[in-house]
XYZ file of N, CA and C in Angstrom:
540
model
N 29.338 -29.981 -41.504
C 29.524 -29.556 -40.090
C 28.274 -28.291 -39.909
N 27.332 -28.703 -39.043
C 26.151 -27.531 -38.761
C 26.613 -26.599 -37.551
N 26.114 -25.378 -37.541
C 26.296 -24.721 -36.178
C 25.218 -25.291 -35.279
N 25.385 -25.043 -33.936
C 24.295 -25.562 -32.941
C 23.196 -24.891 -33.306
N 23.033 -23.730 -33.548
C 21.847 -22.892 -33.833
C 21.098 -23.721 -35.037
N 21.658 -23.856 -36.021
C 21.049 -24.880 -37.083
C 20.428 -26.235 -36.587
N 21.230 -26.898 -35.619
C 20.973 -28.205 -34.994
C 19.871 -27.922 -34.128
N 19.873 -26.741 -33.538
C 18.685 -26.686 -32.596
C 17.472 -26.241 -33.142
N 17.530 -25.638 -34.329
C 16.129 -25.206 -34.965
C 15.958 -26.494 -35.814
N 16.423 -27.305 -36.147
C 16.185 -28.754 -36.617
C 15.651 -29.665 -35.576
N 16.131 -29.570 -34.435
C 15.801 -30.383 -33.511
C 14.467 -29.748 -32.949
N 14.529 -28.626 -32.542
C 12.958 -28.081 -32.402
C 11.922 -28.356 -33.312
N 12.064 -28.406 -34.431
C 11.149 -28.456 -35.720
C 10.621 -30.222 -35.410
N 11.823 -30.999 -35.372
C 11.528 -32.448 -35.303
C 10.677 -32.604 -34.144
N 10.904 -32.221 -32.670
C 10.111 -32.250 -31.668
C 8.775 -31.725 -31.565
N 8.632 -30.667 -32.449
C 7.066 -30.033 -32.691
C 6.442 -31.038 -33.269
N 6.913 -31.771 -34.416
C 6.369 -32.704 -35.277
C 5.792 -33.695 -34.559
N 6.711 -34.443 -33.572
C 6.399 -35.588 -32.655
C 5.354 -35.182 -31.811
N 5.162 -33.945 -31.222
C 4.248 -33.468 -30.455
C 3.103 -33.307 -31.060
N 2.984 -33.633 -32.287
C 1.588 -33.720 -33.397
C 1.102 -35.145 -33.385
N 1.983 -36.039 -32.576
C 1.635 -37.561 -32.814
C 1.768 -37.914 -31.146
N 0.773 -37.559 -30.480
C 0.712 -37.769 -29.090
C 0.792 -39.138 -28.464
N 0.087 -40.045 -29.375
C 0.324 -41.507 -28.890
C 1.765 -41.956 -28.842
N 2.557 -41.488 -30.252
C 3.692 -41.861 -30.421
C 4.724 -41.410 -29.300
N 4.652 -40.106 -29.213
C 5.363 -39.520 -28.085
C 5.133 -40.222 -26.809
N 3.984 -40.495 -26.540
C 3.907 -41.140 -25.112
C 4.089 -42.389 -24.984
N 4.275 -43.180 -25.904
C 4.903 -44.530 -26.157
C 6.266 -44.436 -26.076
N 7.340 -43.541 -26.533
C 8.468 -43.264 -26.227
C 8.713 -43.034 -24.964
N 7.749 -41.879 -24.474
C 8.136 -41.441 -22.918
C 8.161 -42.834 -22.006
N 7.171 -43.580 -22.375
C 7.056 -44.881 -21.340
C 8.253 -45.495 -21.474
N 8.671 -45.753 -22.414
C 10.174 -46.570 -22.492
C 11.215 -46.053 -21.985
N 11.464 -44.545 -22.168
C 12.256 -43.910 -21.372
C 12.101 -43.944 -19.893
N 11.072 -43.737 -19.268
C 10.809 -44.013 -17.974
C 11.139 -45.298 -17.542
N 10.682 -46.272 -18.120
C 11.028 -47.606 -17.630
C 12.571 -47.775 -17.556
N 13.285 -47.418 -18.838
C 14.729 -47.510 -18.992
C 15.527 -46.851 -17.738
N 14.843 -45.791 -17.572
C 15.504 -44.833 -16.295
C 15.528 -45.568 -14.972
N 14.106 -45.908 -14.792
C 13.791 -46.348 -13.722
C 14.658 -47.725 -13.190
N 14.773 -48.347 -14.404
C 15.600 -49.629 -14.275
C 17.195 -49.403 -14.320
N 17.775 -48.157 -14.274
C 18.977 -47.816 -14.600
C 19.774 -47.793 -13.290
N 21.033 -48.427 -13.105
C 21.838 -48.165 -11.975
C 21.993 -46.679 -11.386
N 22.138 -45.691 -12.403
C 22.009 -44.154 -11.980
C 20.673 -43.809 -11.015
N 19.642 -44.322 -11.607
C 18.622 -43.942 -10.794
C 18.369 -44.746 -9.718
N 18.494 -45.918 -9.748
C 18.740 -46.717 -8.572
C 19.355 -46.426 -7.367
N 20.724 -46.057 -7.721
C 21.635 -45.651 -6.478
C 21.257 -44.098 -6.161
N 20.589 -43.166 -6.902
C 20.348 -41.719 -6.591
C 19.475 -41.577 -5.488
N 19.691 -40.493 -4.526
C 18.790 -40.139 -3.569
C 18.101 -38.730 -3.775
N 18.927 -37.926 -4.356
C 18.290 -36.733 -4.799
C 18.405 -36.529 -6.592
N 17.390 -36.354 -7.152
C 17.294 -36.205 -8.621
C 17.071 -34.939 -8.926
N 17.971 -34.260 -9.841
C 17.497 -32.724 -10.478
C 17.165 -33.076 -11.731
N 16.133 -32.310 -11.905
C 15.368 -32.126 -13.480
C 14.521 -30.927 -13.714
N 14.472 -30.797 -14.810
C 13.700 -29.412 -15.072
C 12.216 -29.787 -15.075
N 11.254 -28.846 -15.206
C 9.813 -29.265 -15.340
C 9.486 -28.807 -17.005
N 9.117 -29.862 -17.505
C 9.088 -29.925 -19.147
C 8.193 -28.947 -19.577
N 8.697 -28.546 -20.875
C 7.724 -27.810 -21.990
C 7.080 -28.812 -22.635
N 5.972 -28.393 -23.406
C 5.198 -29.574 -24.050
C 5.970 -30.386 -25.104
N 6.896 -29.843 -25.843
C 7.390 -30.732 -26.703
C 8.781 -31.468 -26.131
N 9.077 -31.403 -24.884
C 10.170 -32.223 -24.280
C 9.553 -33.542 -23.513
N 10.588 -34.393 -23.215
C 9.795 -35.658 -22.519
C 9.133 -35.174 -21.052
N 8.061 -35.801 -21.083
C 7.126 -35.257 -19.906
C 7.846 -35.832 -18.476
N 8.117 -34.708 -17.535
C 8.915 -35.095 -16.218
C 8.101 -35.400 -15.254
N 6.687 -35.478 -15.392
C 5.819 -35.698 -14.170
C 5.743 -37.037 -13.867
N 5.670 -38.079 -14.834
C 5.818 -39.429 -14.446
C 6.780 -39.657 -13.754
N 8.178 -39.172 -14.119
C 9.422 -39.447 -13.437
C 9.333 -38.986 -12.237
N 8.764 -37.650 -12.016
C 8.636 -36.971 -10.743
C 7.806 -38.158 -9.748
N 6.730 -38.687 -10.300
C 5.852 -39.534 -9.559
C 6.619 -40.799 -9.242
N 7.273 -41.268 -10.007
C 8.176 -42.543 -9.776
C 9.415 -42.527 -8.821
N 9.824 -41.400 -8.750
C 11.068 -41.190 -8.246
C 10.638 -40.697 -6.659
N 9.525 -40.128 -6.718
C 9.073 -40.016 -5.201
C 8.363 -41.137 -4.451
N 7.759 -41.768 -5.383
C 7.279 -43.265 -4.990
C 8.430 -44.142 -4.613
N 9.592 -44.021 -5.006
C 10.567 -44.619 -4.790
C 11.502 -44.320 -3.466
N 11.072 -43.009 -3.080
C 11.679 -42.262 -1.852
C 12.682 -41.313 -2.283
N 12.707 -41.230 -3.426
C 13.912 -40.218 -3.766
C 13.440 -38.527 -3.451
N 14.001 -37.734 -3.486
C 13.894 -36.206 -3.620
C 14.118 -35.607 -5.023
N 13.295 -34.858 -5.228
C 13.197 -34.144 -6.404
C 13.535 -32.446 -6.278
N 14.736 -32.366 -7.168
C 15.237 -30.955 -7.017
C 14.836 -30.070 -8.427
N 14.196 -29.013 -8.603
C 14.044 -28.161 -9.857
C 15.085 -26.938 -9.616
N 15.401 -26.601 -11.055
C 16.385 -25.409 -11.117
C 15.427 -24.210 -11.102
N 16.092 -23.102 -10.424
C 15.688 -21.833 -10.558
C 16.980 -21.082 -11.249
N 16.810 -20.174 -12.467
C 17.621 -19.643 -12.888
C 18.125 -18.357 -12.046
N 19.368 -18.048 -12.367
C 19.662 -16.916 -11.339
C 20.732 -15.895 -12.403
N 20.965 -14.919 -11.971
C 22.170 -13.777 -12.834
C 23.255 -14.820 -13.176
N 23.876 -14.273 -14.347
C 25.172 -14.611 -15.041
C 25.145 -16.005 -15.392
N 23.837 -16.492 -15.921
C 23.553 -17.525 -16.594
C 23.954 -18.799 -15.449
N 23.560 -18.686 -14.218
C 23.987 -19.852 -13.186
C 22.226 -20.146 -12.882
N 22.439 -21.368 -12.051
C 21.103 -21.825 -11.742
C 21.534 -22.647 -10.317
N 20.562 -22.805 -9.480
C 20.396 -23.178 -8.303
C 19.024 -24.407 -8.107
N 19.219 -25.619 -7.608
C 18.054 -26.504 -7.359
C 17.455 -26.588 -6.170
N 16.225 -26.415 -6.042
C 15.459 -26.325 -4.714
C 14.545 -27.660 -4.882
N 14.073 -28.010 -3.644
C 13.290 -29.120 -3.468
C 11.858 -29.070 -4.121
N 11.275 -29.959 -4.659
C 9.766 -29.935 -5.252
C 9.025 -30.792 -4.199
N 8.312 -30.109 -3.703
C 7.167 -30.641 -2.718
C 5.813 -30.263 -3.075
N 4.833 -30.969 -2.431
C 3.439 -30.409 -2.756
C 3.046 -29.222 -2.320
N 4.001 -28.440 -1.642
C 3.819 -26.954 -1.049
C 4.893 -26.095 -2.065
N 5.571 -26.498 -2.817
C 6.474 -25.535 -3.595
C 5.756 -24.668 -4.594
N 5.729 -23.448 -4.242
C 5.322 -22.329 -5.195
C 6.176 -22.296 -6.501
N 5.555 -22.461 -7.335
C 6.092 -22.217 -8.979
C 5.791 -21.167 -9.497
N 6.709 -20.558 -10.263
C 6.172 -19.114 -11.091
C 7.105 -19.418 -12.452
N 6.648 -18.798 -13.502
C 7.005 -18.632 -14.821
C 8.163 -17.563 -14.631
N 9.468 -18.466 -15.513
C 10.504 -17.642 -15.519
C 10.610 -16.601 -16.743
N 11.730 -15.961 -16.904
C 11.659 -15.228 -18.408
C 11.764 -16.088 -19.440
N 11.854 -17.478 -19.165
C 12.174 -18.169 -20.303
C 10.950 -18.874 -20.720
N 9.754 -18.609 -19.633
C 8.544 -19.195 -19.951
C 8.455 -20.344 -19.116
N 9.359 -20.997 -18.287
C 9.447 -22.012 -17.931
C 9.044 -22.105 -16.102
N 8.418 -23.256 -15.840
C 8.005 -23.241 -14.407
C 9.201 -23.277 -13.472
N 9.406 -22.491 -12.509
C 10.596 -22.628 -11.351
C 9.881 -22.329 -10.095
N 10.898 -23.033 -9.317
C 10.374 -22.794 -8.051
C 10.835 -21.428 -7.099
N 9.885 -20.832 -6.438
C 10.343 -19.856 -5.622
C 11.630 -20.131 -4.555
N 12.382 -19.508 -4.447
C 13.640 -19.811 -3.773
C 12.989 -19.784 -2.133
N 13.396 -21.002 -1.766
C 13.155 -21.244 -0.309
C 14.143 -22.144 0.243
N 14.633 -21.579 1.487
C 15.964 -22.448 1.958
C 17.250 -22.516 1.177
N 17.946 -23.431 1.597
C 19.144 -23.524 0.874
C 18.899 -24.294 -0.267
N 19.855 -24.055 -1.553
C 19.761 -24.919 -2.501
C 20.424 -26.432 -2.362
N 19.879 -27.345 -3.000
C 20.179 -28.352 -2.946
C 20.901 -29.080 -4.222
N 22.241 -29.691 -4.100
C 22.874 -30.339 -5.163
C 22.416 -31.617 -5.436
N 21.954 -32.022 -6.452
C 21.620 -33.335 -6.549
C 22.805 -34.368 -6.847
N 22.349 -35.565 -6.651
C 23.568 -36.867 -6.801
C 23.487 -37.347 -8.166
N 22.096 -37.185 -8.756
C 21.796 -37.573 -10.218
C 20.936 -36.264 -11.026
N 21.773 -35.858 -12.348
C 20.927 -34.995 -13.117
C 20.557 -35.429 -14.035
N 19.150 -35.301 -14.395
C 18.631 -35.684 -15.772
C 18.628 -34.274 -16.581
N 19.358 -34.267 -17.443
C 19.867 -33.184 -18.330
C 18.755 -32.839 -19.670
N 18.355 -31.809 -19.592
C 17.580 -31.662 -20.752
C 18.403 -31.056 -21.957
N 17.765 -31.229 -23.224
C 18.382 -30.861 -24.455
C 17.496 -31.049 -25.740
N 18.178 -30.677 -26.563
C 17.247 -30.684 -27.944
C 17.840 -31.749 -28.715
N 19.076 -32.129 -28.860
C 19.425 -33.245 -29.294
C 20.672 -33.620 -28.942
N 20.826 -35.067 -29.005
C 21.856 -35.842 -28.205
C 22.567 -36.799 -29.232
N 23.996 -36.771 -28.922
C 24.743 -37.888 -29.615
C 24.791 -39.023 -28.966
N 24.762 -40.094 -29.272
C 24.741 -41.512 -28.659
C 26.087 -41.535 -27.959
N 27.131 -40.922 -28.150
C 28.330 -40.680 -27.439
C 28.372 -39.682 -26.110
N 27.267 -39.093 -25.930
C 27.098 -38.157 -24.862
C 27.127 -36.678 -25.001
N 27.167 -36.015 -26.422
C 27.399 -34.548 -26.408
C 25.754 -34.318 -26.621
N 25.562 -32.928 -26.515
C 24.366 -32.448 -26.523
C 24.198 -31.076 -26.983
N 23.220 -30.746 -27.703
C 22.967 -29.435 -27.988
C 21.697 -29.114 -27.101
N 21.806 -28.113 -26.427
C 20.511 -27.496 -25.341
C 19.935 -26.397 -26.076
N 19.388 -25.670 -25.231
C 18.534 -24.421 -25.636
C 19.369 -23.256 -25.826
N 20.504 -23.423 -25.543
C 21.505 -22.300 -26.161
C 21.893 -21.281 -24.764
N 21.479 -21.658 -23.423
C 22.128 -20.471 -22.535
C 23.231 -21.072 -21.771
N 23.688 -22.313 -21.941
C 25.007 -22.773 -21.230
C 24.788 -23.343 -19.763
N 23.342 -22.911 -19.283
C 23.311 -23.156 -17.760
C 23.615 -24.614 -17.298
N 23.451 -25.727 -18.035
C 23.587 -26.879 -17.594
C 24.731 -27.435 -17.820
N 25.686 -26.819 -18.681
C 27.429 -26.950 -18.897
C 28.288 -26.280 -17.795
N 27.457 -24.894 -17.720
C 28.320 -24.573 -16.303
C 27.916 -25.080 -14.868
N 26.583 -25.876 -14.634
C 26.162 -26.365 -13.488
C 27.103 -27.658 -13.446
N 27.021 -28.605 -14.510
C 27.823 -29.904 -14.477
C 29.118 -29.589 -14.265
N 29.822 -28.410 -14.905
C 31.099 -28.545 -14.550
C 31.627 -28.118 -13.249
N 30.852 -27.326 -12.436
C 30.857 -26.961 -11.028
C 30.622 -27.969 -9.979
N 29.877 -28.939 -10.553
C 29.346 -30.088 -9.364
C 29.209 -31.242 -10.233
N 30.154 -32.138 -9.450
C 30.601 -33.568 -10.114
C 29.327 -34.576 -9.571
N 28.594 -34.855 -10.564
C 27.489 -35.965 -10.302
C 27.068 -36.891 -11.493
N 26.386 -37.798 -11.091
C 26.113 -38.754 -12.382
C 24.959 -37.905 -13.069
N 24.904 -38.141 -14.149
C 23.838 -37.529 -15.247
C 23.465 -38.486 -16.358
N 22.195 -37.963 -16.904
C 21.551 -38.839 -17.904
C 20.762 -37.873 -18.637
N 20.702 -38.337 -19.838
C 19.671 -37.437 -20.805
C 18.714 -38.751 -21.252
N 17.365 -38.218 -21.436
C 16.592 -39.163 -22.147
C 16.167 -38.405 -23.350
N 16.397 -39.367 -24.363
C 16.257 -39.015 -26.029
C 15.166 -39.702 -26.521
N 14.071 -38.844 -26.789
C 13.308 -39.242 -27.950
C 13.814 -39.492 -29.231
N 13.167 -40.142 -30.074
C 13.861 -40.632 -31.242
C 14.133 -39.492 -32.186
N 13.541 -38.553 -32.261
C 13.784 -37.568 -33.250
C 15.204 -36.615 -32.445
N 15.411 -36.679 -31.351
C 16.375 -35.985 -30.620
C 17.761 -36.864 -30.746
N 17.560 -38.079 -31.114
C 19.174 -39.014 -31.203
C 19.869 -38.840 -32.426
N 21.279 -38.434 -32.638
C 22.020 -38.671 -33.507
C 23.029 -39.733 -33.036
N 23.682 -40.294 -33.978
C 24.625 -41.046 -33.669
C 26.140 -40.343 -33.185
N 26.442 -39.475 -33.838
C 27.505 -38.703 -33.419
C 27.410 -37.113 -33.791
N 28.124 -36.120 -33.019
C 27.641 -35.028 -33.443
C 28.062 -34.565 -34.748
N 26.930 -33.845 -35.204
C 27.469 -33.456 -36.564
C 27.298 -31.570 -36.433
N 27.878 -31.377 -35.359
C 28.189 -29.805 -34.959
C 29.519 -29.692 -34.140
N 30.077 -28.582 -34.246
C 31.372 -28.644 -33.463
C 31.041 -28.612 -31.963
N 31.803 -29.395 -31.296
C 31.594 -29.656 -29.765
C 32.644 -28.484 -29.181
N 32.156 -27.643 -28.300
C 32.871 -26.533 -27.716
C 33.631 -26.890 -26.459
N 34.922 -26.328 -26.108
C 35.532 -26.966 -25.037
C 34.908 -26.455 -23.674
N 33.803 -25.749 -23.551
C 33.108 -25.712 -22.466
C 31.825 -26.508 -22.398
N 31.741 -27.671 -23.476
C 30.667 -28.310 -23.531
C 31.087 -29.515 -22.581
N 29.968 -30.248 -21.515
C 30.316 -31.016 -20.763
C 29.352 -32.288 -21.415
N 30.426 -33.317 -21.445
C 30.025 -34.606 -22.260
C 29.239 -35.339 -21.030
N 28.128 -35.806 -21.409
C 26.999 -36.552 -20.590
C 27.480 -37.869 -20.474
N 27.398 -38.570 -19.012
C 27.796 -39.962 -18.990
C 26.934 -41.068 -19.525
N 25.367 -40.641 -19.409
C 24.490 -41.859 -20.082
C 23.477 -41.018 -20.892
N 23.053 -41.589 -21.913
C 22.132 -41.347 -23.025
C 21.240 -42.646 -22.973
N 19.870 -42.327 -22.398
C 18.709 -43.356 -22.680
C 18.006 -42.995 -23.698
N 17.735 -44.033 -24.517
C 17.124 -43.993 -25.864
C 15.811 -44.533 -25.959
N 15.050 -44.063 -26.799
C 13.703 -44.402 -26.634
C 13.499 -45.569 -27.783
């Protein structure tokens, strides 16, 4: 049994290696995008929550474009104090700024929007729905507070059959893991 920190470090190293193979990564991302679009979760969603990706993560711009082309609204997170977050609509006029995590976040405008489908980021995903994220607990808190459908998109280096880390009581099990 490994610690989440060990799993996180190994997962980040594997994602860095995949990022060195852009054609392979793009091929996996295309598979994930098509499986997502074909999924019942995506088809039935009207408002989709997702983060704006870092270079080693699954590219979210193609997902955003496909969702908007299908008439769906996209909301992206803004981190708040006490490890909370709120989601705001992403439009052509949304002003984005870098957070202290070096992630693009929207400036707060209007009321936050709760999505009906969340695409949950992470570093490692077990095929039975557990994840190791970036370590802040933001998504576990948000998913525990808001009942919604959720899905994770797992590149090959992010997939494990079952967790080889200890699952904490506050971890939220994901409903769907889409694999490349």
